[in-house]
Amino acid sequence: MKQIKLILYFVLCLSLIKCGNDSYQEGITAYNGKNYALAIKQFLNVDNKNVMDDEYFEMLSLSFMYHGKQLYEKTKNIDAFIGNYKKSQKLLPNELSKSFKKEYGRLLYTLAETYVKTKPENEFLKEKYLNNARQTLKQVHAYDSTNT
């Protein structure tokens, strides 16, 4: 009887691991298909701590950045890009891969360009956007020193 309970427990554990991995794989598929809103949703549905490693958080962070970029391109609302950027910053793991740094640096460069291109409503916002562009360009260099 104990063996049957142990086997059932093992099968249950494997099924729970698989469920977490399904959402993760669906998130990767959505990310690769440039459906970043769905990628975010799937990554956030992952409930398996075993797949929540640095790569997971890198993918989720990039999904937020790309989603913000897509929203900005559709609406020309810089706040959508900024909001998603802030979310991505909160998700950054301690150890970043070289490929992530390069890609994230490119997205930060795009954000800096967006600050410059956006027509502010007043002088205060104009100064704020220029300062944000400068700060973001500093971050670009910190993530990818080859991006000049």
Short mmCIF file of C-alpha atoms in Angstrom, two decimals:
data_model
loop_
_atom_site.label_atom_id
_atom_site.label_comp_id
_atom_site.label_asym_id
_atom_site.label_seq_id
_atom_site.Cartn_x
_atom_site.Cartn_y
_atom_site.Cartn_z
CA MET A 1 0.00 0.00 0.00
CA LYS A 2 2.84 2.38 0.82
CA GLN A 3 4.40 1.66 -2.58
CA ILE A 4 1.17 2.55 -4.37
CA LYS A 5 0.92 5.84 -2.42
CA LEU A 6 4.54 6.59 -3.23
CA ILE A 7 3.98 5.90 -6.93
CA LEU A 8 0.83 8.05 -6.96
CA TYR A 9 2.70 10.85 -5.21
CA PHE A 10 5.52 10.61 -7.76
CA VAL A 11 3.05 10.73 -10.70
CA LEU A 12 1.30 13.73 -9.14
CA CYS A 13 4.61 15.56 -8.73
CA LEU A 14 5.57 14.87 -12.34
CA SER A 15 2.21 16.12 -13.59
CA LEU A 16 2.60 19.35 -11.61
CA ILE A 17 6.08 19.90 -13.03
CA LYS A 18 4.74 19.28 -16.53
CA CYS A 19 1.94 21.85 -16.04
CA GLY A 20 4.43 24.53 -15.09
CA ASN A 21 6.60 23.65 -18.05
CA ASP A 22 3.63 23.81 -20.47
CA SER A 23 2.96 27.44 -19.59
CA TYR A 24 6.66 28.19 -19.87
CA GLN A 25 6.90 26.52 -23.29
CA GLU A 26 3.75 28.31 -24.44
CA GLY A 27 5.32 31.57 -23.26
CA ILE A 28 8.44 30.88 -25.30
CA THR A 29 6.32 30.01 -28.35
CA ALA A 30 4.33 33.24 -27.96
CA TYR A 31 7.56 35.22 -27.48
CA ASN A 32 9.11 33.72 -30.62
CA GLY A 33 5.88 34.54 -32.47
CA LYS A 34 6.17 38.17 -31.27
CA ASN A 35 2.92 37.87 -29.32
CA TYR A 36 4.39 39.47 -26.23
CA ALA A 37 1.09 40.04 -24.40
CA LEU A 38 0.38 36.30 -24.59
CA ALA A 39 4.00 35.51 -23.66
CA ILE A 40 3.63 37.62 -20.51
CA LYS A 41 0.36 35.90 -19.65
CA GLN A 42 1.86 32.42 -20.11
CA PHE A 43 5.05 33.22 -18.21
CA LEU A 44 3.00 34.62 -15.33
CA ASN A 45 0.92 31.42 -15.33
CA VAL A 46 4.00 29.33 -14.59
CA ASP A 47 3.55 28.02 -11.09
CA ASN A 48 6.48 25.67 -11.05
CA LYS A 49 9.42 27.13 -9.15
CA ASN A 50 11.74 24.69 -10.93
CA VAL A 51 11.44 26.59 -14.22
CA MET A 52 11.65 30.05 -12.63
CA ASP A 53 15.36 30.47 -13.19
CA ASP A 54 17.35 33.42 -14.55
CA GLU A 55 16.37 32.55 -18.13
CA TYR A 56 12.69 32.62 -17.16
CA PHE A 57 13.01 36.10 -15.67
CA GLU A 58 15.05 37.30 -18.66
CA MET A 59 12.33 36.10 -21.05
CA LEU A 60 9.58 37.69 -18.96
CA SER A 61 11.50 40.95 -18.70
CA LEU A 62 12.12 41.04 -22.47
CA SER A 63 8.46 40.25 -23.09
CA PHE A 64 7.45 43.31 -21.08
CA MET A 65 9.93 45.50 -22.98
CA TYR A 66 8.81 44.29 -26.39
CA HIS A 67 5.17 44.58 -25.40
CA GLY A 68 5.76 48.18 -24.35
CA LYS A 69 7.52 48.88 -27.63
CA GLN A 70 4.62 47.36 -29.59
CA LEU A 71 2.08 49.40 -27.63
CA TYR A 72 4.05 52.57 -28.28
CA GLU A 73 4.28 51.81 -32.00
CA LYS A 74 0.50 51.31 -32.17
CA THR A 75 -0.61 54.19 -29.96
CA LYS A 76 2.35 56.61 -29.83
CA ASN A 77 1.74 56.69 -26.07
CA ILE A 78 5.15 56.75 -24.44
CA ASP A 79 3.62 55.92 -21.05
CA ALA A 80 2.83 52.40 -22.31
CA PHE A 81 6.51 51.86 -23.11
CA ILE A 82 7.65 53.40 -19.82
CA GLY A 83 5.20 51.34 -17.75
CA ASN A 84 6.35 48.09 -19.32
CA TYR A 85 9.98 49.15 -18.94
CA LYS A 86 9.42 49.67 -15.20
CA LYS A 87 7.81 46.24 -14.92
CA SER A 88 10.76 44.67 -16.75
CA GLN A 89 13.23 46.32 -14.39
CA LYS A 90 11.58 44.70 -11.37
CA LEU A 91 12.03 41.26 -12.92
CA LEU A 92 15.72 41.38 -13.75
CA PRO A 93 17.62 38.47 -12.23
CA ASN A 94 20.94 39.01 -10.48
CA GLU A 95 22.91 37.16 -13.13
CA LEU A 96 22.27 38.33 -16.70
CA SER A 97 23.34 36.39 -19.76
CA LYS A 98 25.44 38.11 -22.42
CA SER A 99 22.73 37.66 -25.04
CA PHE A 100 20.12 39.19 -22.70
CA LYS A 101 22.32 42.21 -22.00
CA LYS A 102 22.76 42.84 -25.71
CA GLU A 103 19.06 42.52 -26.53
CA TYR A 104 17.95 44.49 -23.48
CA GLY A 105 20.49 47.18 -24.38
CA ARG A 106 18.98 47.47 -27.87
CA LEU A 107 15.52 47.85 -26.35
CA LEU A 108 16.77 50.50 -23.95
CA TYR A 109 18.29 52.35 -26.91
CA THR A 110 14.88 52.26 -28.60
CA LEU A 111 13.31 53.63 -25.42
CA ALA A 112 15.89 56.45 -25.35
CA GLU A 113 15.07 57.27 -28.98
CA THR A 114 11.39 57.25 -28.07
CA TYR A 115 11.97 59.82 -25.34
CA VAL A 116 13.66 62.09 -27.87
CA LYS A 117 11.05 61.59 -30.62
CA THR A 118 8.03 62.10 -28.39
CA LYS A 119 6.57 65.59 -28.60
CA PRO A 120 6.05 66.77 -25.02
CA GLU A 121 2.97 68.72 -24.01
CA ASN A 122 5.00 71.35 -22.13
CA GLU A 123 8.54 72.45 -21.25
CA PHE A 124 8.57 70.44 -18.03
CA LEU A 125 7.91 67.19 -19.95
CA LYS A 126 10.43 68.19 -22.61
CA GLU A 127 13.15 68.48 -19.97
CA LYS A 128 11.99 65.28 -18.26
CA TYR A 129 12.09 63.29 -21.52
CA LEU A 130 15.56 64.59 -22.37
CA ASN A 131 16.84 63.67 -18.90
CA ASN A 132 15.22 60.23 -19.17
CA ALA A 133 16.83 59.75 -22.59
CA ARG A 134 20.27 60.57 -21.13
CA GLN A 135 19.77 58.21 -18.19
CA THR A 136 18.52 55.45 -20.46
CA LEU A 137 21.54 55.84 -22.76
CA LYS A 138 23.78 55.39 -19.72
CA GLN A 139 21.95 52.15 -19.00
CA VAL A 140 22.41 51.06 -22.61
CA HIS A 141 26.16 51.36 -22.21
CA ALA A 142 26.07 49.53 -18.87
CA TYR A 143 24.23 46.57 -20.42
CA ASP A 144 26.13 46.51 -23.69
CA SER A 145 29.33 48.55 -23.91
CA THR A 146 29.63 47.70 -27.63
CA ASN A 147 26.41 49.63 -28.34
CA THR A 148 27.51 53.21 -28.91
#
